[in-house]
PDB file of N, CA, C and O in Angstrom:
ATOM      1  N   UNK A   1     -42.159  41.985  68.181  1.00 88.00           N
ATOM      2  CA  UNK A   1     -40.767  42.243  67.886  1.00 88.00           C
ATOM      3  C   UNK A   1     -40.585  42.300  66.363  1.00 88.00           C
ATOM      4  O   UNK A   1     -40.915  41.302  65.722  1.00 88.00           O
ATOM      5  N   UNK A   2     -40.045  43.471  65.662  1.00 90.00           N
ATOM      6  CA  UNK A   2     -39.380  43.367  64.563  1.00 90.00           C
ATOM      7  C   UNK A   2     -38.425  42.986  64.365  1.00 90.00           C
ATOM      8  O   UNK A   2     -37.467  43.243  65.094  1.00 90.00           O
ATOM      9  N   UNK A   3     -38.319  41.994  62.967  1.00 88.00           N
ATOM     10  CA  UNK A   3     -37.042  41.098  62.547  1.00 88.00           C
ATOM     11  C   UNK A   3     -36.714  41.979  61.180  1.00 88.00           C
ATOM     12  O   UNK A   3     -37.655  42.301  60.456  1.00 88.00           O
ATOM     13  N   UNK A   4     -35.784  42.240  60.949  1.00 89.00           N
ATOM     14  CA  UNK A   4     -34.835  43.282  59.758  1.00 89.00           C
ATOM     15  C   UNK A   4     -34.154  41.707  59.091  1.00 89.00           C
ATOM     16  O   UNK A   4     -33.814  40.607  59.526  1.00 89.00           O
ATOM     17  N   UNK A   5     -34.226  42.431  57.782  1.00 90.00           N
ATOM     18  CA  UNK A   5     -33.521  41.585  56.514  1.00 90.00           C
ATOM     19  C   UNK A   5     -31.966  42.207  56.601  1.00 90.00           C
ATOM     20  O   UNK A   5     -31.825  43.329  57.088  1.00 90.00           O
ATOM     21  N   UNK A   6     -31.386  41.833  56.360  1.00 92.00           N
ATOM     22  CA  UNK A   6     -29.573  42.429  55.952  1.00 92.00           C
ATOM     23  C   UNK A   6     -29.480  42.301  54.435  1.00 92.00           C
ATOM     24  O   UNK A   6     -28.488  41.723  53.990  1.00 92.00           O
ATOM     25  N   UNK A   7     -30.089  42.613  53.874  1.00 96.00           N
ATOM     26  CA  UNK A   7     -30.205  42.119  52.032  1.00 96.00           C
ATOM     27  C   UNK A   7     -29.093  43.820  51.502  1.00 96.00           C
ATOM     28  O   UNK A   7     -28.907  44.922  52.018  1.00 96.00           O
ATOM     29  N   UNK A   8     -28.660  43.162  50.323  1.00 96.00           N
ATOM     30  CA  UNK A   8     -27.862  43.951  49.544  1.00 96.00           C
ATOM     31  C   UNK A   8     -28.753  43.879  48.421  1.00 96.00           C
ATOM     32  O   UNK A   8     -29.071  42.732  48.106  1.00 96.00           O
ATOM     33  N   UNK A   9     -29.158  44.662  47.849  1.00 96.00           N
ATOM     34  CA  UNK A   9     -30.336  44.699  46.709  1.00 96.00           C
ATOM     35  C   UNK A   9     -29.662  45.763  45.342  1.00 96.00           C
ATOM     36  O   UNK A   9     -30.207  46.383  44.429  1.00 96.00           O
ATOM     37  N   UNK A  10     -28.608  45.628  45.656  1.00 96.00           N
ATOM     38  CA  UNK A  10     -27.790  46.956  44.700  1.00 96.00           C
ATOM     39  C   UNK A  10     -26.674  47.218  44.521  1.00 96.00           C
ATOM     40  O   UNK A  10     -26.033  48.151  45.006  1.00 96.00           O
ATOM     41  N   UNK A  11     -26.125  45.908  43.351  1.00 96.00           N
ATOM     42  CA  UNK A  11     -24.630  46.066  43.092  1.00 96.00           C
ATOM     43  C   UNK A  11     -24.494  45.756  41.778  1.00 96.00           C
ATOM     44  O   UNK A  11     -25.127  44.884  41.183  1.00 96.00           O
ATOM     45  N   UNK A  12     -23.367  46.735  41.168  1.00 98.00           N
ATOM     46  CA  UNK A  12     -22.884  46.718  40.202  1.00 98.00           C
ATOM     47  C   UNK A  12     -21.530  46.042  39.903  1.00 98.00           C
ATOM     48  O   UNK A  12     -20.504  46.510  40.396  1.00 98.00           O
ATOM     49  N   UNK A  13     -21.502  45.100  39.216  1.00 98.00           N
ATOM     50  CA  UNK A  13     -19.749  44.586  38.703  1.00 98.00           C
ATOM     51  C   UNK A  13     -19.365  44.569  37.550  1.00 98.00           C
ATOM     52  O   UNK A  13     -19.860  45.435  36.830  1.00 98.00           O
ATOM     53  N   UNK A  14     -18.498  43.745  37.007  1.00 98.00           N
ATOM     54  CA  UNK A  14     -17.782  44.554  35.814  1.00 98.00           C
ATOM     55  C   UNK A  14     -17.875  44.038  34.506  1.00 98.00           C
ATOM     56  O   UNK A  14     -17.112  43.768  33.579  1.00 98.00           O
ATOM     57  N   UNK A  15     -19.194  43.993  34.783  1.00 97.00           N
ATOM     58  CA  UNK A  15     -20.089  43.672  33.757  1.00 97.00           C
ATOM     59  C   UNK A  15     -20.835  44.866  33.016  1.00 97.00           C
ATOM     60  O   UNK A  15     -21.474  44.899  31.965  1.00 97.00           O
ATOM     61  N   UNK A  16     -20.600  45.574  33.708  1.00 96.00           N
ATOM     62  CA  UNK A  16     -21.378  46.892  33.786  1.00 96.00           C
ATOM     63  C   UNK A  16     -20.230  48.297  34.549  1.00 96.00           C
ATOM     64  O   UNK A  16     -19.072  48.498  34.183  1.00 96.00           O
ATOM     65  N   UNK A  17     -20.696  48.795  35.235  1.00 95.00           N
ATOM     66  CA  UNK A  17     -19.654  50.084  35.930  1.00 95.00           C
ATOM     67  C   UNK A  17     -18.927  49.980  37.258  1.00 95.00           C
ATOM     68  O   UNK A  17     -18.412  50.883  37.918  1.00 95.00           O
ATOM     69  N   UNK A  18     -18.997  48.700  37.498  1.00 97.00           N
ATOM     70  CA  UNK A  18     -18.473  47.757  38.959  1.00 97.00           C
ATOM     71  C   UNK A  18     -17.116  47.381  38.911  1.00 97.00           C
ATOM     72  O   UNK A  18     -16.606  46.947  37.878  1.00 97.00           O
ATOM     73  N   UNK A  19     -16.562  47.507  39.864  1.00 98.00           N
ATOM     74  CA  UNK A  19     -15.204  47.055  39.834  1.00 98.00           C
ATOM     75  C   UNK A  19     -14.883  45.709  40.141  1.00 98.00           C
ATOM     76  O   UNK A  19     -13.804  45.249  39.766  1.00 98.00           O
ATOM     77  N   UNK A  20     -15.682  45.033  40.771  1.00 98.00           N
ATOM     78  CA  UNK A  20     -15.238  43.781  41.227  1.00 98.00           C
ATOM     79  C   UNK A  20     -16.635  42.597  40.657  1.00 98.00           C
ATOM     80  O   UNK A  20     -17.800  42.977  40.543  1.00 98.00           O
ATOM     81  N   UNK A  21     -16.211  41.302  40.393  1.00 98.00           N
ATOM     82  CA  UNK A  21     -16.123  40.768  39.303  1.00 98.00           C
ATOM     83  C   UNK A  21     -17.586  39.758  40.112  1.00 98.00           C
ATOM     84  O   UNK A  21     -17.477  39.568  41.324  1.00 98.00           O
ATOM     85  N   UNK A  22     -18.983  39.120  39.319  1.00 98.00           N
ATOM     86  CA  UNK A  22     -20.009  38.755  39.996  1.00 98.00           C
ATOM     87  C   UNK A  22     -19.785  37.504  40.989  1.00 98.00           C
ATOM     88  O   UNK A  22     -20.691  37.345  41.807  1.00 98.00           O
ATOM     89  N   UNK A  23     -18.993  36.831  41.025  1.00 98.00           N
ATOM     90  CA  UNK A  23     -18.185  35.925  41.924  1.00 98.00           C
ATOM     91  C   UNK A  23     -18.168  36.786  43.090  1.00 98.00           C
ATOM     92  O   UNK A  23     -18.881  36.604  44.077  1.00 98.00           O
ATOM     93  N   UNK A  24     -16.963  38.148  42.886  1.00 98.00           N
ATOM     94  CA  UNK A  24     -16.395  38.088  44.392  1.00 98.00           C
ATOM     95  C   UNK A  24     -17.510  39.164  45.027  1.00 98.00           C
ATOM     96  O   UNK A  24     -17.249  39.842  46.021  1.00 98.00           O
ATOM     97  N   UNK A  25     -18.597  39.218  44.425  1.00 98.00           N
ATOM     98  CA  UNK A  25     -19.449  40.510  44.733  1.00 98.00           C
ATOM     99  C   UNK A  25     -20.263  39.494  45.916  1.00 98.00           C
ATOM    100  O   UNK A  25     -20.606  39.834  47.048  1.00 98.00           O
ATOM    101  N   UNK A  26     -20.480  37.872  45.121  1.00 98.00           N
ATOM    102  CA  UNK A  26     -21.455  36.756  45.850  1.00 98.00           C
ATOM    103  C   UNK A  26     -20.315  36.686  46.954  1.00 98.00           C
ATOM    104  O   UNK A  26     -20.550  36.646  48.162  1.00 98.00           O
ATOM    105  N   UNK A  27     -19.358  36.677  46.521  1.00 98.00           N
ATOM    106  CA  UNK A  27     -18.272  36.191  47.996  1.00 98.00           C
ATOM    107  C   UNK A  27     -18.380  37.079  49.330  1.00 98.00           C
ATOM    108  O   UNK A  27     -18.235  36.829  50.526  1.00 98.00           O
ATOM    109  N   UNK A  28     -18.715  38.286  48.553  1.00 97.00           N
ATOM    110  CA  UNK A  28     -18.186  39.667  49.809  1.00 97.00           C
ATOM    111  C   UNK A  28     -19.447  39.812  50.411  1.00 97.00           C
ATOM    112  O   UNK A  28     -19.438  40.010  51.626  1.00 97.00           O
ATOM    113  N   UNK A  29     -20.737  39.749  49.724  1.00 97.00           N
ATOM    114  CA  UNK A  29     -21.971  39.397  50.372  1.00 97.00           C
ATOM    115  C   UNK A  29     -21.503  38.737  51.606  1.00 97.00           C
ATOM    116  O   UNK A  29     -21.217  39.183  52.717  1.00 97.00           O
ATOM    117  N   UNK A  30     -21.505  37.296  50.995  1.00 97.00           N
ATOM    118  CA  UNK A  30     -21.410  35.964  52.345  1.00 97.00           C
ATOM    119  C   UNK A  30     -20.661  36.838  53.568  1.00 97.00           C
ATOM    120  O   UNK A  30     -21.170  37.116  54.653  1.00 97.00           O
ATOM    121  N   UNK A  31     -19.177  37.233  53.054  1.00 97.00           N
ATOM    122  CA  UNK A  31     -18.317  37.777  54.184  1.00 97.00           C
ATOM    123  C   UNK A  31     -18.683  38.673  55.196  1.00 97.00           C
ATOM    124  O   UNK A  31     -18.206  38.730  56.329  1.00 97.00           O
ATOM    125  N   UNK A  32     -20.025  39.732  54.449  1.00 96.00           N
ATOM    126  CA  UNK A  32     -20.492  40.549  55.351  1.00 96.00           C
ATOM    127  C   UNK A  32     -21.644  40.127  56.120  1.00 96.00           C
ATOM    128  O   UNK A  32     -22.160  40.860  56.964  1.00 96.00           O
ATOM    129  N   UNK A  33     -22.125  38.780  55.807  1.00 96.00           N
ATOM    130  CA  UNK A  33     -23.347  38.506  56.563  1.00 96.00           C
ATOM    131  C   UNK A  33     -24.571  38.785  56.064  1.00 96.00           C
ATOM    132  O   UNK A  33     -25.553  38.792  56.806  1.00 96.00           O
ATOM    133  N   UNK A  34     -24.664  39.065  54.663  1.00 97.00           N
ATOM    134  CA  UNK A  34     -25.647  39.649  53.774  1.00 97.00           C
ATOM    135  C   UNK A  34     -26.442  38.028  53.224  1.00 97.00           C
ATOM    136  O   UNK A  34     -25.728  37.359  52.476  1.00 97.00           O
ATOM    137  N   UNK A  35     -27.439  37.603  53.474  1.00 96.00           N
ATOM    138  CA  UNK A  35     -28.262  36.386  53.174  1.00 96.00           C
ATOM    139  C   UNK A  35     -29.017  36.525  51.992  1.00 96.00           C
ATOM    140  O   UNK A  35     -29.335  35.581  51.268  1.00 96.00           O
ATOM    141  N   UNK A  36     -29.381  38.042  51.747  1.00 98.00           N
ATOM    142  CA  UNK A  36     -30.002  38.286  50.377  1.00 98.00           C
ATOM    143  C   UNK A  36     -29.319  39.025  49.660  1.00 98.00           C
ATOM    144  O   UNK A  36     -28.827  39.985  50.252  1.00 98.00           O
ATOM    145  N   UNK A  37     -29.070  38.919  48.431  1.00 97.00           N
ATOM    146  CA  UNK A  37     -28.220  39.730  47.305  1.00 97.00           C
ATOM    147  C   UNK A  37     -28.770  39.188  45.956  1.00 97.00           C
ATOM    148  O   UNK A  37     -29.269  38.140  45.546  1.00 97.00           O
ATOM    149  N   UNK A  38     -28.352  40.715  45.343  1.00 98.00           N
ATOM    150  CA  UNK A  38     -29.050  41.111  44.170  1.00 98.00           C
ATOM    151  C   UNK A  38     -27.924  41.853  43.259  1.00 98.00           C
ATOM    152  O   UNK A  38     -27.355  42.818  43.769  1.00 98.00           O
ATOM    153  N   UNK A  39     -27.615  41.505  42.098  1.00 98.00           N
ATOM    154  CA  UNK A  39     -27.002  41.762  41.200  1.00 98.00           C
ATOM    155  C   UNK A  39     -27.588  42.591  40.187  1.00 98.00           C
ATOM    156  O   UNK A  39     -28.645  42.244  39.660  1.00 98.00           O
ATOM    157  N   UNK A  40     -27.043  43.585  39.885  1.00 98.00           N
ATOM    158  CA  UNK A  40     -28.163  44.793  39.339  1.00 98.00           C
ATOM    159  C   UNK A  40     -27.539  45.823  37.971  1.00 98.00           C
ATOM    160  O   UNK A  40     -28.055  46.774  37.384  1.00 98.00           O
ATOM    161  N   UNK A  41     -26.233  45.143  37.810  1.00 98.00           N
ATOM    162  CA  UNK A  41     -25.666  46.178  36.779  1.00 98.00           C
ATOM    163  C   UNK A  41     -26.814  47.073  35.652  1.00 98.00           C
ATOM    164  O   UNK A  41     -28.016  46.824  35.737  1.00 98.00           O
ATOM    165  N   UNK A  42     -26.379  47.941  34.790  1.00 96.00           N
ATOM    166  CA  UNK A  42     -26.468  48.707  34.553  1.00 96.00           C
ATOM    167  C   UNK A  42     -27.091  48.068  32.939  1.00 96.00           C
ATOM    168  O   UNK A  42     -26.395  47.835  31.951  1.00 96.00           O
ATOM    169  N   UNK A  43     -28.464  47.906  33.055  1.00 96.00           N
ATOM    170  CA  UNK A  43     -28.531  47.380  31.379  1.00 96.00           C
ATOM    171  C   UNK A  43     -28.420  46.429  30.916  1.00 96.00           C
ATOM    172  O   UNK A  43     -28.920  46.143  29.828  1.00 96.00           O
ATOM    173  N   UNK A  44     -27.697  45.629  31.650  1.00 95.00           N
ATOM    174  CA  UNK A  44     -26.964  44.303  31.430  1.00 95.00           C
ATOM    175  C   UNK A  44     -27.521  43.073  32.407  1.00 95.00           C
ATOM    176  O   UNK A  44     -27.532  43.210  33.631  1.00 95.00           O
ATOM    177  N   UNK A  45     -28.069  41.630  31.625  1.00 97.00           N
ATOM    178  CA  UNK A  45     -27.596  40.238  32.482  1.00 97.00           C
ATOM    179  C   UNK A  45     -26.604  39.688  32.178  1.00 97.00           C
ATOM    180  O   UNK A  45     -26.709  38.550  32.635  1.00 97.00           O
ATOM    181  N   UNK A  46     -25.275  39.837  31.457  1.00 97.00           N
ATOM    182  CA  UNK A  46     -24.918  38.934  30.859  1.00 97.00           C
ATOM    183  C   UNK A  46     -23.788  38.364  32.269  1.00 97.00           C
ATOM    184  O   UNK A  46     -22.796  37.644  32.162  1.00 97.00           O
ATOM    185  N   UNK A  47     -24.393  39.005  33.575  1.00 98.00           N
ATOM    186  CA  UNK A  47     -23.694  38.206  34.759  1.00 98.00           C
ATOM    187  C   UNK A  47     -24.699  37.747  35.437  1.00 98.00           C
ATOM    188  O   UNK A  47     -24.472  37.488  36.619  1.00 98.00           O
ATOM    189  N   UNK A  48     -25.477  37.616  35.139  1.00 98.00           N
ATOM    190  CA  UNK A  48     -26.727  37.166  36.009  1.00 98.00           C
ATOM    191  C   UNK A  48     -26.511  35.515  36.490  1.00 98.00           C
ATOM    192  O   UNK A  48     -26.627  35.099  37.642  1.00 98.00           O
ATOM    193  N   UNK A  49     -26.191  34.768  35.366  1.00 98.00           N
ATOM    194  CA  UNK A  49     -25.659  32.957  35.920  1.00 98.00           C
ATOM    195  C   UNK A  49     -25.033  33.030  36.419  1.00 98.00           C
ATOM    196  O   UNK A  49     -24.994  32.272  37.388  1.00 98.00           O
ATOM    197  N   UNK A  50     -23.770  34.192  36.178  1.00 98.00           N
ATOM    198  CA  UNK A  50     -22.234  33.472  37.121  1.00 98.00           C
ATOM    199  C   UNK A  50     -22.775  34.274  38.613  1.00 98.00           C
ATOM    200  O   UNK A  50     -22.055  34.013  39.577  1.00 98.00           O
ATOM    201  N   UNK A  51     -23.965  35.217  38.901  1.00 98.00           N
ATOM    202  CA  UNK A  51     -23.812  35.811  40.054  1.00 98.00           C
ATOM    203  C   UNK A  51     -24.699  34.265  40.857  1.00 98.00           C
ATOM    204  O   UNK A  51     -24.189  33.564  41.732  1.00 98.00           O
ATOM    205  N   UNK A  52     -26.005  34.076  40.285  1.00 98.00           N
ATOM    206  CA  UNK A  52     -26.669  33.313  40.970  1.00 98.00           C
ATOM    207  C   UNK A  52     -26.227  32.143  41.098  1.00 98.00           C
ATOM    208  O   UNK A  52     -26.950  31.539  41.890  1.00 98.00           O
ATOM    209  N   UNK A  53     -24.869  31.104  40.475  1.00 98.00           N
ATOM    210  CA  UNK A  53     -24.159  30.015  40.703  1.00 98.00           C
ATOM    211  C   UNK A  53     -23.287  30.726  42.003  1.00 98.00           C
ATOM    212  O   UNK A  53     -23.212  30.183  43.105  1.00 98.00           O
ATOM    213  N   UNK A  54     -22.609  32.108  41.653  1.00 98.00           N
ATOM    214  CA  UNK A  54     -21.900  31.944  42.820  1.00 98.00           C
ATOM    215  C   UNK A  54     -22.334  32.127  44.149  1.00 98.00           C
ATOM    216  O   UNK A  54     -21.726  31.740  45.147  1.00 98.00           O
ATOM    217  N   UNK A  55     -23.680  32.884  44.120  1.00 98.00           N
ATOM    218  CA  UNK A  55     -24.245  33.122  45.462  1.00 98.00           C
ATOM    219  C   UNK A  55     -25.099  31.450  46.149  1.00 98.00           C
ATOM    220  O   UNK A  55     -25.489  31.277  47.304  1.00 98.00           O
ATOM    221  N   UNK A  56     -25.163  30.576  45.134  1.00 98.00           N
ATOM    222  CA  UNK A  56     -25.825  29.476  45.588  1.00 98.00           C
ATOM    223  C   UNK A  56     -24.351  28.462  46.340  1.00 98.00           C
ATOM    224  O   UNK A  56     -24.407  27.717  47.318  1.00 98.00           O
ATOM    225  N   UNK A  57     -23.145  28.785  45.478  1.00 98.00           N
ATOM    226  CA  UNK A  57     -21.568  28.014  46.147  1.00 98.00           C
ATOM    227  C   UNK A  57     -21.405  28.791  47.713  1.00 98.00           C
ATOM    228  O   UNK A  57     -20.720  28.367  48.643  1.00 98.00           O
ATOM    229  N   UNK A  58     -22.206  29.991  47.704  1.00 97.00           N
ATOM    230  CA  UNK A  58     -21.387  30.513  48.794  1.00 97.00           C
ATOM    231  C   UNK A  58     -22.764  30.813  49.782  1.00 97.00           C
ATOM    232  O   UNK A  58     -22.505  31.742  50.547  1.00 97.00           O
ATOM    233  N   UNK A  59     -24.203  30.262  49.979  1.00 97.00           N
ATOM    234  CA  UNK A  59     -25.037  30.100  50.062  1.00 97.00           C
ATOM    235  C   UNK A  59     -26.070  31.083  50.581  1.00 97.00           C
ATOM    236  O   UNK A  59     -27.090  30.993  51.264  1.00 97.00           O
ATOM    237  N   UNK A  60     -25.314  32.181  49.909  1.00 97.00           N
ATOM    238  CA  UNK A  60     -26.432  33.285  49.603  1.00 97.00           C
ATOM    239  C   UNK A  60     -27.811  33.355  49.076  1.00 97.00           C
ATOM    240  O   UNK A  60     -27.892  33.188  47.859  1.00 97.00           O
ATOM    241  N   UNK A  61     -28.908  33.563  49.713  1.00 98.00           N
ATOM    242  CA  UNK A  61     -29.954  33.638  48.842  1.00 98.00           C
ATOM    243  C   UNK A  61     -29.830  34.683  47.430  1.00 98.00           C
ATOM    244  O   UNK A  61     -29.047  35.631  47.504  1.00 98.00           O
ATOM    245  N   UNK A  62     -30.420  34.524  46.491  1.00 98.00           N
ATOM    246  CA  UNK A  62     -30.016  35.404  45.028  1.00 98.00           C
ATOM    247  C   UNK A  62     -31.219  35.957  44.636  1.00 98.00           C
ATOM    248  O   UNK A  62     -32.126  35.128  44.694  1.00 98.00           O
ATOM    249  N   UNK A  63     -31.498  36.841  44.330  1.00 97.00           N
ATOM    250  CA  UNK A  63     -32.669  37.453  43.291  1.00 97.00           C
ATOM    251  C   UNK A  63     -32.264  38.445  41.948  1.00 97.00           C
ATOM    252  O   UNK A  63     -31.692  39.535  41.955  1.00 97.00           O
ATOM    253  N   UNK A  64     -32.612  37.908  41.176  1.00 97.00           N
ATOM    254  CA  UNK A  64     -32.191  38.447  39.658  1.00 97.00           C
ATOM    255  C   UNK A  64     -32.732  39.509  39.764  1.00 97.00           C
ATOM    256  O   UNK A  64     -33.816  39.523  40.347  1.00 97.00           O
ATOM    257  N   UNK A  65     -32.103  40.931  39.176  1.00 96.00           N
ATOM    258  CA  UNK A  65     -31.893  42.067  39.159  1.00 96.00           C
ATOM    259  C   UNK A  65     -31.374  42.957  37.537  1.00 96.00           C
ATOM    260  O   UNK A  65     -30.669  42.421  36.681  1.00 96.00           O
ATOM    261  N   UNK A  66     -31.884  44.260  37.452  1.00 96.00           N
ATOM    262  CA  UNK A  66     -30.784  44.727  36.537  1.00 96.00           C
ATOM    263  C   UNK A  66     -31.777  46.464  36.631  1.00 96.00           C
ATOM    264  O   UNK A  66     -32.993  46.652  36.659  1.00 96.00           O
ATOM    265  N   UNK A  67     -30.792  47.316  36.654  1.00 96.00           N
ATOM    266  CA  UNK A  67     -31.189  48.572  36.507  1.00 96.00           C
ATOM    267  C   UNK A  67     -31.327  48.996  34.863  1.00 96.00           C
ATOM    268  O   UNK A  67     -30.549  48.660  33.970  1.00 96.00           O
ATOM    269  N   UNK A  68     -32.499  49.799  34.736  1.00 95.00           N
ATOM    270  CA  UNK A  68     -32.651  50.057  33.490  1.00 95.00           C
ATOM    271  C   UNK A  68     -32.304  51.579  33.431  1.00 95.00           C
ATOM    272  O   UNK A  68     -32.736  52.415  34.224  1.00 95.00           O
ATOM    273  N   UNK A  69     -31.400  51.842  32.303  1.00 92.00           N
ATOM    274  CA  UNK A  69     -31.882  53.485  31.995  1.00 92.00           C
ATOM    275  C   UNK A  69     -32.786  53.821  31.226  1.00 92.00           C
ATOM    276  O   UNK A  69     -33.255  52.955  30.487  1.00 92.00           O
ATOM    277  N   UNK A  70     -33.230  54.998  31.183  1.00 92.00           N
ATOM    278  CA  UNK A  70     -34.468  55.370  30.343  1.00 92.00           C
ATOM    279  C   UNK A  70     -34.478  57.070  30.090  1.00 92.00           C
ATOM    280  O   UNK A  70     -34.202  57.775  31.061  1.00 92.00           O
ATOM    281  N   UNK A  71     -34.778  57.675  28.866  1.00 85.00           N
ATOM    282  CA  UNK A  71     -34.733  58.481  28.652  1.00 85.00           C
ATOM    283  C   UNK A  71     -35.716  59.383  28.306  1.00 85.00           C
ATOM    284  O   UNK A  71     -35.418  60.543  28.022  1.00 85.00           O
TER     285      UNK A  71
END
């Protein structure tokens, strides 16, 4: 039998080009049933603590993330 992950591995907040803020990104995870999430803005950690404090309050597993551009 195969077992599937529900992981979100790819979100941006407004830290970067995201609309909603690394708190409620950890919140909306939890709400959807998402156990793994990943915070990934654009270039940027400077949300990387407040995502992985909030996904640990709301007891999301967390993995540090960030998309790079490159030219």
């Amino acid at each position: 039998m195969t077992t599937y992950l529900n992981a979100d591995l790819h979100c941006h907040s407004v830290v970067s080009d995201g609309t909603l803020t690394p708190e409620d990104l950890a919140e909306r995870a939890r709400s959807y049933g998402v156990p793994l999430w990943s915070l990934t803005d654009y270039d940027e950690v400077a949300g990387q603590q407040r995502a992985a404090a909030s996904a640990r309050v709301q007891g999301v597993a967390y993995l540090t993330g960030t998309e790079i551009s490159v030219s």
